[in-house]
CSV table of C-alpha atoms in Angstrom, one decimal:
chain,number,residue,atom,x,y,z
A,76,UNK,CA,88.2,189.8,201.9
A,77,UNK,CA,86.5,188.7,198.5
A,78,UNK,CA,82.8,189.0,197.7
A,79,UNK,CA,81.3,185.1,197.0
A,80,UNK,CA,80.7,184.9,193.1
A,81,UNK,CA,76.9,184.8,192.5
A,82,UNK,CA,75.4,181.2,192.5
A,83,UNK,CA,73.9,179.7,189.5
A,84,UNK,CA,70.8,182.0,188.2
A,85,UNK,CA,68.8,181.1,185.3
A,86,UNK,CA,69.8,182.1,181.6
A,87,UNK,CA,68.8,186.1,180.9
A,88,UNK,CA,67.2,184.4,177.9
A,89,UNK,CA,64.6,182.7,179.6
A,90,UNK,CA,64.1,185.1,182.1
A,91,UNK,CA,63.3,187.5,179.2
A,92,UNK,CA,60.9,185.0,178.3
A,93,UNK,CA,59.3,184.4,181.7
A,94,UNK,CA,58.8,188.0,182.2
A,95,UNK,CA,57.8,189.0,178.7
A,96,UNK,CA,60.3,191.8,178.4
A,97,UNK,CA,60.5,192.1,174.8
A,98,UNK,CA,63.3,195.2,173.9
A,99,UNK,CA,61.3,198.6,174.4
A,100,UNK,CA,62.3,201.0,171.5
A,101,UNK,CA,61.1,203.9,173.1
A,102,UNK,CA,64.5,203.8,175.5
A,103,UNK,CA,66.4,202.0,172.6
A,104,UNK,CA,66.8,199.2,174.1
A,105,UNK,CA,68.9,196.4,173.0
A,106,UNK,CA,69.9,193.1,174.9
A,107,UNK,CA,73.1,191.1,175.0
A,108,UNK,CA,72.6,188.0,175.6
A,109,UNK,CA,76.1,186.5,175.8
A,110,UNK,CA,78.2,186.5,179.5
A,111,UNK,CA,81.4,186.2,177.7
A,112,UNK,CA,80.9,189.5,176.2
A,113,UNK,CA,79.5,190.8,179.5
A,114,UNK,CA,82.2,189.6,181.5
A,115,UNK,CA,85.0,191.1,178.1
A,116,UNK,CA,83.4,194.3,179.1
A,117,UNK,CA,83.9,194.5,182.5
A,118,UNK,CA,87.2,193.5,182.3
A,119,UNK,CA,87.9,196.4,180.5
A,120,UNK,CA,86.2,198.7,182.6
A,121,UNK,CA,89.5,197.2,185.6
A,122,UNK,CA,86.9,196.1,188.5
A,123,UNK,CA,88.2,195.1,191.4
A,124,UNK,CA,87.4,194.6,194.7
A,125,UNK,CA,89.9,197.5,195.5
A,126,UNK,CA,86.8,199.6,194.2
A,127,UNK,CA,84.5,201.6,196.6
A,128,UNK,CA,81.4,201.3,194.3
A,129,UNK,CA,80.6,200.9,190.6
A,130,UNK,CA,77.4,202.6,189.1
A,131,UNK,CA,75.9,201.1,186.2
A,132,UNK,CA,73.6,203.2,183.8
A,133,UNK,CA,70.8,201.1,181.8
A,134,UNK,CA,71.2,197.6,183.4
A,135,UNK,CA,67.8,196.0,181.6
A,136,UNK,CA,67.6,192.6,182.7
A,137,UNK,CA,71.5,192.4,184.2
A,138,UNK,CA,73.4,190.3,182.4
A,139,UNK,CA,76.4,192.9,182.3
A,140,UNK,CA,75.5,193.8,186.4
A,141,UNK,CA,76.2,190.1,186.6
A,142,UNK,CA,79.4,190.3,184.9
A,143,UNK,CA,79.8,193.3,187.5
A,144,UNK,CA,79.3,191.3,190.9
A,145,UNK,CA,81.5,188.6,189.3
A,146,UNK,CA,84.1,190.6,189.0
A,147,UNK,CA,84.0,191.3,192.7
A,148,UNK,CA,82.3,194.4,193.2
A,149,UNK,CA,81.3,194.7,196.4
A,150,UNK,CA,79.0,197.8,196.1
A,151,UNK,CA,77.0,198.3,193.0
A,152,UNK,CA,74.1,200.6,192.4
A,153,UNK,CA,72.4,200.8,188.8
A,154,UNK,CA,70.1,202.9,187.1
A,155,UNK,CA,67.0,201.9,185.6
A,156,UNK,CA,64.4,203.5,184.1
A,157,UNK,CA,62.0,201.0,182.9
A,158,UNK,CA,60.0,199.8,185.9
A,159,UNK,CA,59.7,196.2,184.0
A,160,UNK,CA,62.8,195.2,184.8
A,161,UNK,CA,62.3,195.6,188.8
A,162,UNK,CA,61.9,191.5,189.4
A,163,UNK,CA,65.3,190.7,187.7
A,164,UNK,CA,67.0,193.3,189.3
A,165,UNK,CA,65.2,192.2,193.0
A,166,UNK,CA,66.6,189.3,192.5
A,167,UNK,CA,69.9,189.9,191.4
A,168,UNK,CA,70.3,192.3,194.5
A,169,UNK,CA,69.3,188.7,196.6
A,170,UNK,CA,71.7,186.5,195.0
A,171,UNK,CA,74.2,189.0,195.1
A,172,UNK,CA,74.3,188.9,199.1
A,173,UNK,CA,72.5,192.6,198.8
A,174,UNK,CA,75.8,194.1,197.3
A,175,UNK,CA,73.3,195.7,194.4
A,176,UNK,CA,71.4,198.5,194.8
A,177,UNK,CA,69.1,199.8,192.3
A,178,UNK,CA,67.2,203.1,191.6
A,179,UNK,CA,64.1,203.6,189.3
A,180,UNK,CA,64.8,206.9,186.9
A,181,UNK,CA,66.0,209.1,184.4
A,182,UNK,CA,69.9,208.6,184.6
A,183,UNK,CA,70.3,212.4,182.7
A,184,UNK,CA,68.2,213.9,185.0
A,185,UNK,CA,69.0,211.9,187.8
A,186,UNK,CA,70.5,213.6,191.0
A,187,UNK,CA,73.8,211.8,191.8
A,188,UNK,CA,73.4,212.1,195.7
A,189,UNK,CA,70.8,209.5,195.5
A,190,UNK,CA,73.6,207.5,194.2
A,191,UNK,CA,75.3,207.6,197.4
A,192,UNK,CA,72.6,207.2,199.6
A,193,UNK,CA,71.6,203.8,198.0
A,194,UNK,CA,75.4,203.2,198.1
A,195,UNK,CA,75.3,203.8,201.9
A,196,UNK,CA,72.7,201.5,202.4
A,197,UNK,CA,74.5,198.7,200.6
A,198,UNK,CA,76.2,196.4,203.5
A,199,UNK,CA,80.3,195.3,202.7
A,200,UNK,CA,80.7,191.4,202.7
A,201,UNK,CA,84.1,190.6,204.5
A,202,UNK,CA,85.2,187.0,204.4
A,203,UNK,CA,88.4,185.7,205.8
A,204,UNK,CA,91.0,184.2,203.5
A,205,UNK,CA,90.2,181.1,205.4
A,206,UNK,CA,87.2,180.5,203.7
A,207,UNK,CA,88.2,180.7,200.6
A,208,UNK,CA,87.7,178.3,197.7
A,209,UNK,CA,91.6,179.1,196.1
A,210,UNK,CA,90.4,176.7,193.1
A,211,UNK,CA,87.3,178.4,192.2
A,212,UNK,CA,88.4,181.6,193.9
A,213,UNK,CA,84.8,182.3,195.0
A,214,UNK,CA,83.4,182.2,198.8
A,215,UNK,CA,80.7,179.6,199.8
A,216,UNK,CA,80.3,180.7,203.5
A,217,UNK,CA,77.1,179.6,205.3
A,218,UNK,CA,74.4,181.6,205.8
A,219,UNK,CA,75.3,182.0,208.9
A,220,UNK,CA,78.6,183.0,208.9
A,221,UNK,CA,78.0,185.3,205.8
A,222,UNK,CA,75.5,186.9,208.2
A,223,UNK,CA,77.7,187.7,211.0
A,224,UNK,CA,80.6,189.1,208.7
A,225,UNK,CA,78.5,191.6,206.7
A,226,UNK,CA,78.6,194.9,207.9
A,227,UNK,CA,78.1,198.7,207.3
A,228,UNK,CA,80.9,201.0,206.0
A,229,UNK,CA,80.8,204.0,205.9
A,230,UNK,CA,81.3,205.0,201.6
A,231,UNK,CA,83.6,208.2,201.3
A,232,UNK,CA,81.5,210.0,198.8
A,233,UNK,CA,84.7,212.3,198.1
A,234,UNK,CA,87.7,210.2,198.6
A,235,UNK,CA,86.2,206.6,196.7
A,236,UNK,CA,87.5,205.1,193.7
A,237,UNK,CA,84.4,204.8,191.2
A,238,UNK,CA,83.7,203.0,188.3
A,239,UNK,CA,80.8,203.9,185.8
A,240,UNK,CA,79.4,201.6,183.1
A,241,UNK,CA,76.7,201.5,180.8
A,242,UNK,CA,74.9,200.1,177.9
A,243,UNK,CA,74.1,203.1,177.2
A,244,UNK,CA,70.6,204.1,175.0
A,245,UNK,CA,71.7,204.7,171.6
A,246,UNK,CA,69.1,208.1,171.9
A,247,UNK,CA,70.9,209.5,174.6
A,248,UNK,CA,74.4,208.2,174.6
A,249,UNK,CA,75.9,211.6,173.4
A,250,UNK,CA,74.0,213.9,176.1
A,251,UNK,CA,74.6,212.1,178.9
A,252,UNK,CA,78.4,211.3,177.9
A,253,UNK,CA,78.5,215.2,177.5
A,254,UNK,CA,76.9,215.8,181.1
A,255,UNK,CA,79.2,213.5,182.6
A,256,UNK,CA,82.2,215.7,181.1
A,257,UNK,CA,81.5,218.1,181.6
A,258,UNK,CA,80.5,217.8,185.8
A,259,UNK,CA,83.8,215.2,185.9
A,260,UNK,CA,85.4,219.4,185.0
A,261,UNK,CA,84.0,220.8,187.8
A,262,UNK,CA,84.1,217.7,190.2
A,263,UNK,CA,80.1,217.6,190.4
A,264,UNK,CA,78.1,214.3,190.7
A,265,UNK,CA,79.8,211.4,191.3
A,266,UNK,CA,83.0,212.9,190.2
A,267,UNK,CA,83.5,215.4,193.3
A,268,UNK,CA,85.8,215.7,195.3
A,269,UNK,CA,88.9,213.7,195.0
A,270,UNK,CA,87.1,210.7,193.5
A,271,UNK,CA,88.8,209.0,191.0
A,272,UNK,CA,86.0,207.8,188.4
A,273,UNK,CA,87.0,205.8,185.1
A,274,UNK,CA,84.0,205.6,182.6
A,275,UNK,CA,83.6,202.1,180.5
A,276,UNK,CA,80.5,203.1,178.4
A,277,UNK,CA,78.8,201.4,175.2
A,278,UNK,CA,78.2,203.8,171.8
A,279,UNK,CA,77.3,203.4,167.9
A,280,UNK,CA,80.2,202.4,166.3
A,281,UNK,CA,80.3,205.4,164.9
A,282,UNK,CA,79.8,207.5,167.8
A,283,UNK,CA,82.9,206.0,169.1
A,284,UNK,CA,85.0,206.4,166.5
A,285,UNK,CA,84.3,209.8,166.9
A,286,UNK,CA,85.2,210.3,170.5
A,287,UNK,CA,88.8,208.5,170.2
A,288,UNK,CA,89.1,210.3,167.1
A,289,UNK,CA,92.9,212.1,166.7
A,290,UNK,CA,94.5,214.7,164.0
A,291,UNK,CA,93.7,214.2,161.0
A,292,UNK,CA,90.8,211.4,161.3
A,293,UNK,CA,87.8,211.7,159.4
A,294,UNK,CA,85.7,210.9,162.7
A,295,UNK,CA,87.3,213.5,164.3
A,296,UNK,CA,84.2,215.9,166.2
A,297,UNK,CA,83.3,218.2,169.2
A,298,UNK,CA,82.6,215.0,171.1
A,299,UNK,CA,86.3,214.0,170.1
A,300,UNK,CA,87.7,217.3,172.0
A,301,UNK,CA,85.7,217.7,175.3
A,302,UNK,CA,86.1,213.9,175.4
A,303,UNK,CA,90.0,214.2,175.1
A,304,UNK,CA,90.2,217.7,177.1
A,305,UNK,CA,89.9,215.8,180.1
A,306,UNK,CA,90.2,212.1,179.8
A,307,UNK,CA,92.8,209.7,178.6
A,308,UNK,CA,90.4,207.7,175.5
A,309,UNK,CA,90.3,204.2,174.3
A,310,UNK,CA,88.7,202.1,172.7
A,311,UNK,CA,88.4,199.4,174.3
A,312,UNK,CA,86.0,196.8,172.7
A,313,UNK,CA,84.1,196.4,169.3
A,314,UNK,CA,80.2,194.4,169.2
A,315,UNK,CA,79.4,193.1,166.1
A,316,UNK,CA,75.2,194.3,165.9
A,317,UNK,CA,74.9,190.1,166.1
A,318,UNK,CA,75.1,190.2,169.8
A,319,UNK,CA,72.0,192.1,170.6
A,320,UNK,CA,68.8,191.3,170.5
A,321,UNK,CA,67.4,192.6,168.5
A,322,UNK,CA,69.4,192.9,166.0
A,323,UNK,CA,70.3,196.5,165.8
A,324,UNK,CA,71.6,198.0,162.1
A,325,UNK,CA,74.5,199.5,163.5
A,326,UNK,CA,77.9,197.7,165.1
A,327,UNK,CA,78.6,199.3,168.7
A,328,UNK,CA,81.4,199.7,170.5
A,329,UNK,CA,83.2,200.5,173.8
A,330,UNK,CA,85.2,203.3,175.2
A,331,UNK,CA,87.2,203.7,178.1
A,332,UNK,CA,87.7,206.7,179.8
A,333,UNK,CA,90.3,208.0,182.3
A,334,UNK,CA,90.8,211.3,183.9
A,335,UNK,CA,93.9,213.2,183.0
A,336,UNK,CA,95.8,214.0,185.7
A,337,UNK,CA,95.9,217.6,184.3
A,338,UNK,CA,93.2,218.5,182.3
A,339,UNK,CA,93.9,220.9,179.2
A,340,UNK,CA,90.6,223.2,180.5
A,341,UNK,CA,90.2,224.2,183.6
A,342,UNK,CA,87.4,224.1,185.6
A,343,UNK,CA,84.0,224.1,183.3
A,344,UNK,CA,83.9,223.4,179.2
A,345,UNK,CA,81.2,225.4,178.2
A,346,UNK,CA,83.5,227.7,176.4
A,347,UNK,CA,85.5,224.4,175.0
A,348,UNK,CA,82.6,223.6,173.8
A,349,UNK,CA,81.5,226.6,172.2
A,350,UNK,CA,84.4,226.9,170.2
A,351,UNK,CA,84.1,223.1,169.0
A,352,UNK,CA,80.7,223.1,168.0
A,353,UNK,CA,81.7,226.9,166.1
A,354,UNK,CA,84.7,225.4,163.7
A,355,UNK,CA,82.7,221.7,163.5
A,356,UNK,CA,80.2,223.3,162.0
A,357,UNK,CA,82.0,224.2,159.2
A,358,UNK,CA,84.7,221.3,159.6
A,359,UNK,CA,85.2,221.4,155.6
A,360,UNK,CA,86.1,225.0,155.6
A,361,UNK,CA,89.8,226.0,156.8
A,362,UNK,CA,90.8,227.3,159.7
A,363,UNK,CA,91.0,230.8,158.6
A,364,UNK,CA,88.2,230.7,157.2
A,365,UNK,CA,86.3,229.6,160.2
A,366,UNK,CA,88.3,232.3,162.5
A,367,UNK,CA,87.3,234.8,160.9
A,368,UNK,CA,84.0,233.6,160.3
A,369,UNK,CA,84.3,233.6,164.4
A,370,UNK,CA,85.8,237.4,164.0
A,371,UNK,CA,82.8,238.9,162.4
A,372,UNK,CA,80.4,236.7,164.3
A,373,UNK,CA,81.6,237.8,168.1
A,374,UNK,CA,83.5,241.0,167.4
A,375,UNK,CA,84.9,241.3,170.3
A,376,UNK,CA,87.1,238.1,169.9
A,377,UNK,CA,88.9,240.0,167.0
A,378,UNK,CA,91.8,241.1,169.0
A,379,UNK,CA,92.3,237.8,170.4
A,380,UNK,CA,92.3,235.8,167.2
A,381,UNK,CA,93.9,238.3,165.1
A,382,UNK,CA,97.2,237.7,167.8
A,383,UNK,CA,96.1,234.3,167.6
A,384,UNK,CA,96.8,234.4,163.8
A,385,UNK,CA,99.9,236.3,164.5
A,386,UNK,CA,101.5,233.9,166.5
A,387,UNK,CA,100.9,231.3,164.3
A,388,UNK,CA,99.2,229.4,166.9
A,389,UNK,CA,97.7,227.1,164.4
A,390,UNK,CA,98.0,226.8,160.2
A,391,UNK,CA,95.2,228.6,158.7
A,392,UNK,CA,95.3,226.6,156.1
A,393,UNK,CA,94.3,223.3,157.4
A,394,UNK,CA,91.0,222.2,158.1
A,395,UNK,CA,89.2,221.6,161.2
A,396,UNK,CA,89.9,218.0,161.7
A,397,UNK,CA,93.6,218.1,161.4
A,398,UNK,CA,93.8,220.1,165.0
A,399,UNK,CA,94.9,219.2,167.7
A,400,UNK,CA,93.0,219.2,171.3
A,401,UNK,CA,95.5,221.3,172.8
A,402,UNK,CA,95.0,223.4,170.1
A,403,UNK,CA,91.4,223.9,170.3
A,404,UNK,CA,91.9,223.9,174.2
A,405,UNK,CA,94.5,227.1,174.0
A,406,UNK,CA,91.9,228.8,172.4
A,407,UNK,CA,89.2,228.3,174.6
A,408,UNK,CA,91.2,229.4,177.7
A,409,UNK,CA,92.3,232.5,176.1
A,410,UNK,CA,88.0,233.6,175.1
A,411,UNK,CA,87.3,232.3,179.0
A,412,UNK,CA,89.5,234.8,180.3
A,413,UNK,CA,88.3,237.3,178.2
A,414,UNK,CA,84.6,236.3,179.3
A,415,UNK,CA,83.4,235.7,175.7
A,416,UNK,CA,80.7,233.4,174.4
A,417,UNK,CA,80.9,232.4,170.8
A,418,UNK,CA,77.2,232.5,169.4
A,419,UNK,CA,76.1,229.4,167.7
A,420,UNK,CA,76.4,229.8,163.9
């Protein structure tokens, strides 16, 4: 049972054209223009028909939901902000055999149950191996036939394997990659229940580098622990700025995120988070410096980091970047269960 590859659609380039949508920089917008690096990226982000839905953040005109459907996707909703790009999208969603679903709005203030309800309304296309073009491996059924197969199933919105993509704004690629953390830690969203969500999402170069960022790396940031806390990290792709149009005066790049099977924080990283931003602040300063810095700033914590010095639970003589997640993680456990927020100095 494969989803039929789209049939041939005009060039993104000249439907850019026909609908005057010039790049808007109010939302930071930036086009690629090239399948090939379209279709690179979603073979990184591991679509398969296998998955119950994809959801892709920022799809502009569509090339990468393209890239998407090709893949086989059989249920894919987007989210789009910019009303402009409602014709391609329509007719995407048509040449697709309906398998996309789109929503107008604000992906970080979006409310993910309207995710699932335009997922539910998205029909599954069945075809029998029968059918199918092995050379091409593609469907052309008839209209007909492709009518009788469709049909509804029902999408487990707590049992479904998930995958979430996105081009994302360069303006709001950090917050939203820090919402999405932090509700994948307490199984909100899209992430709840036993859904198993990978993330394949588009940065700055630089903001990349900073989220796969280990021991001892000068990228290495807050965004590199909450990131790691709970997700295996890669990175998965590099974009010279040459591909997009325009020309941005940065290079981007792609990550790819998977869930750990154990996350190093339970439940929510507000406290992680806390703590990362705390010694980041001052990431030239050591470590004892910066604890006890944390000491006098929350006086409260002194009894747990002056055992946390004790037990030599990290060198106090390093700086912030040489430490490991697990590291930082440890810590941030042990201020949770003492209920204690680090003020932001």
């Amino acid at each position: 049972m494969i989803p039929r590859k789209l049939p041939p659609l005009p060039p993104i380039r000249d439907l850019i054209r026909i609908y005057g949508l010039s790049a808007d920089q109010k939302f930071s917008q930036n086009f690629i223009l090239d399948k090939n690096v379209t279709d690179t990226i979603a073979q990184h982000a591991k679509i398969s028909i296998k998955d119950d839905l994809v959801v892709e953040v920022g799809p502009g005109p569509g090339l990468l939901t393209r890239s998407i459907l090709d893949a086989g996707a059989k249920r894919v909703v987007v989210v789009e902000k910019d009303t402009r790009f409602v014709p391609t999208l329509e007719q995407l969603a048509e040449a697709s055999d309906h398998r996309l679903g789109f929503i107008l709005g604000d992906a970080l203030t979006l409310n993910h149950s309207e995710v699932f309800k335009r997922a539910a309304s998205i029909p599954n296309f069945e075809q029998s191996v029968s059918n199918l073009d092995i050379a091409s491996n593609s469907i052309s059924p008839s209209s007909e036939l492709a009518a009788e197969e469709r049909h509804w199933t029902a999408l487990d919105d707590r049992h479904s394997t998930i995958r979430l993509l996105g081009n994302l704004p360069f303006g709001i690629a950090s917050p939203l990659l820090i919402q999405w953390l932090k509700m994948m830690a307490l199984r909100q969203g899209i992430f709840q229940g036993d859904n198993n969500v990978s993330m394949t999402l588009m940065f700055q170069k630089e903001v990349a580098e900073r989220i796969v960022a280990g021991p001892n790396s000068p990228h290495r940031s807050r965004l590199s622990i909450m990131a790691q806390s709970i997700c295996d990290v890669k990175m998965a792709y590099k974009l010279p700025a040459g591909v997009f149009v325009p020309k941005p005066k940065v290079d981007a790049a792609v990550v790819h995120f998977e869930r750990r099977k154990e996350p190093l924080v339970p439940g929510s990283l507000d406290r992680l988070e806390d703590v990362a931003r705390f010694y980041f602040n001052k990431r030239r300063k050591t470590m004892g410096h910066n604890t006890n810095r944390m000491a006098k700033a929350e006086p409260r914590a002194r009894p747990i980091l002056d055992e946390w010095i004790a037990e030599g639970k990290w060198d106090m003589s390093v700086r912030t970047q040489e430490v490991t997640t697990e590291q930082f993680c440890a810590l941030a456990r042990k201020l949770e269960q003492a209920q204690l927020k680090i003020p932001l100095t």
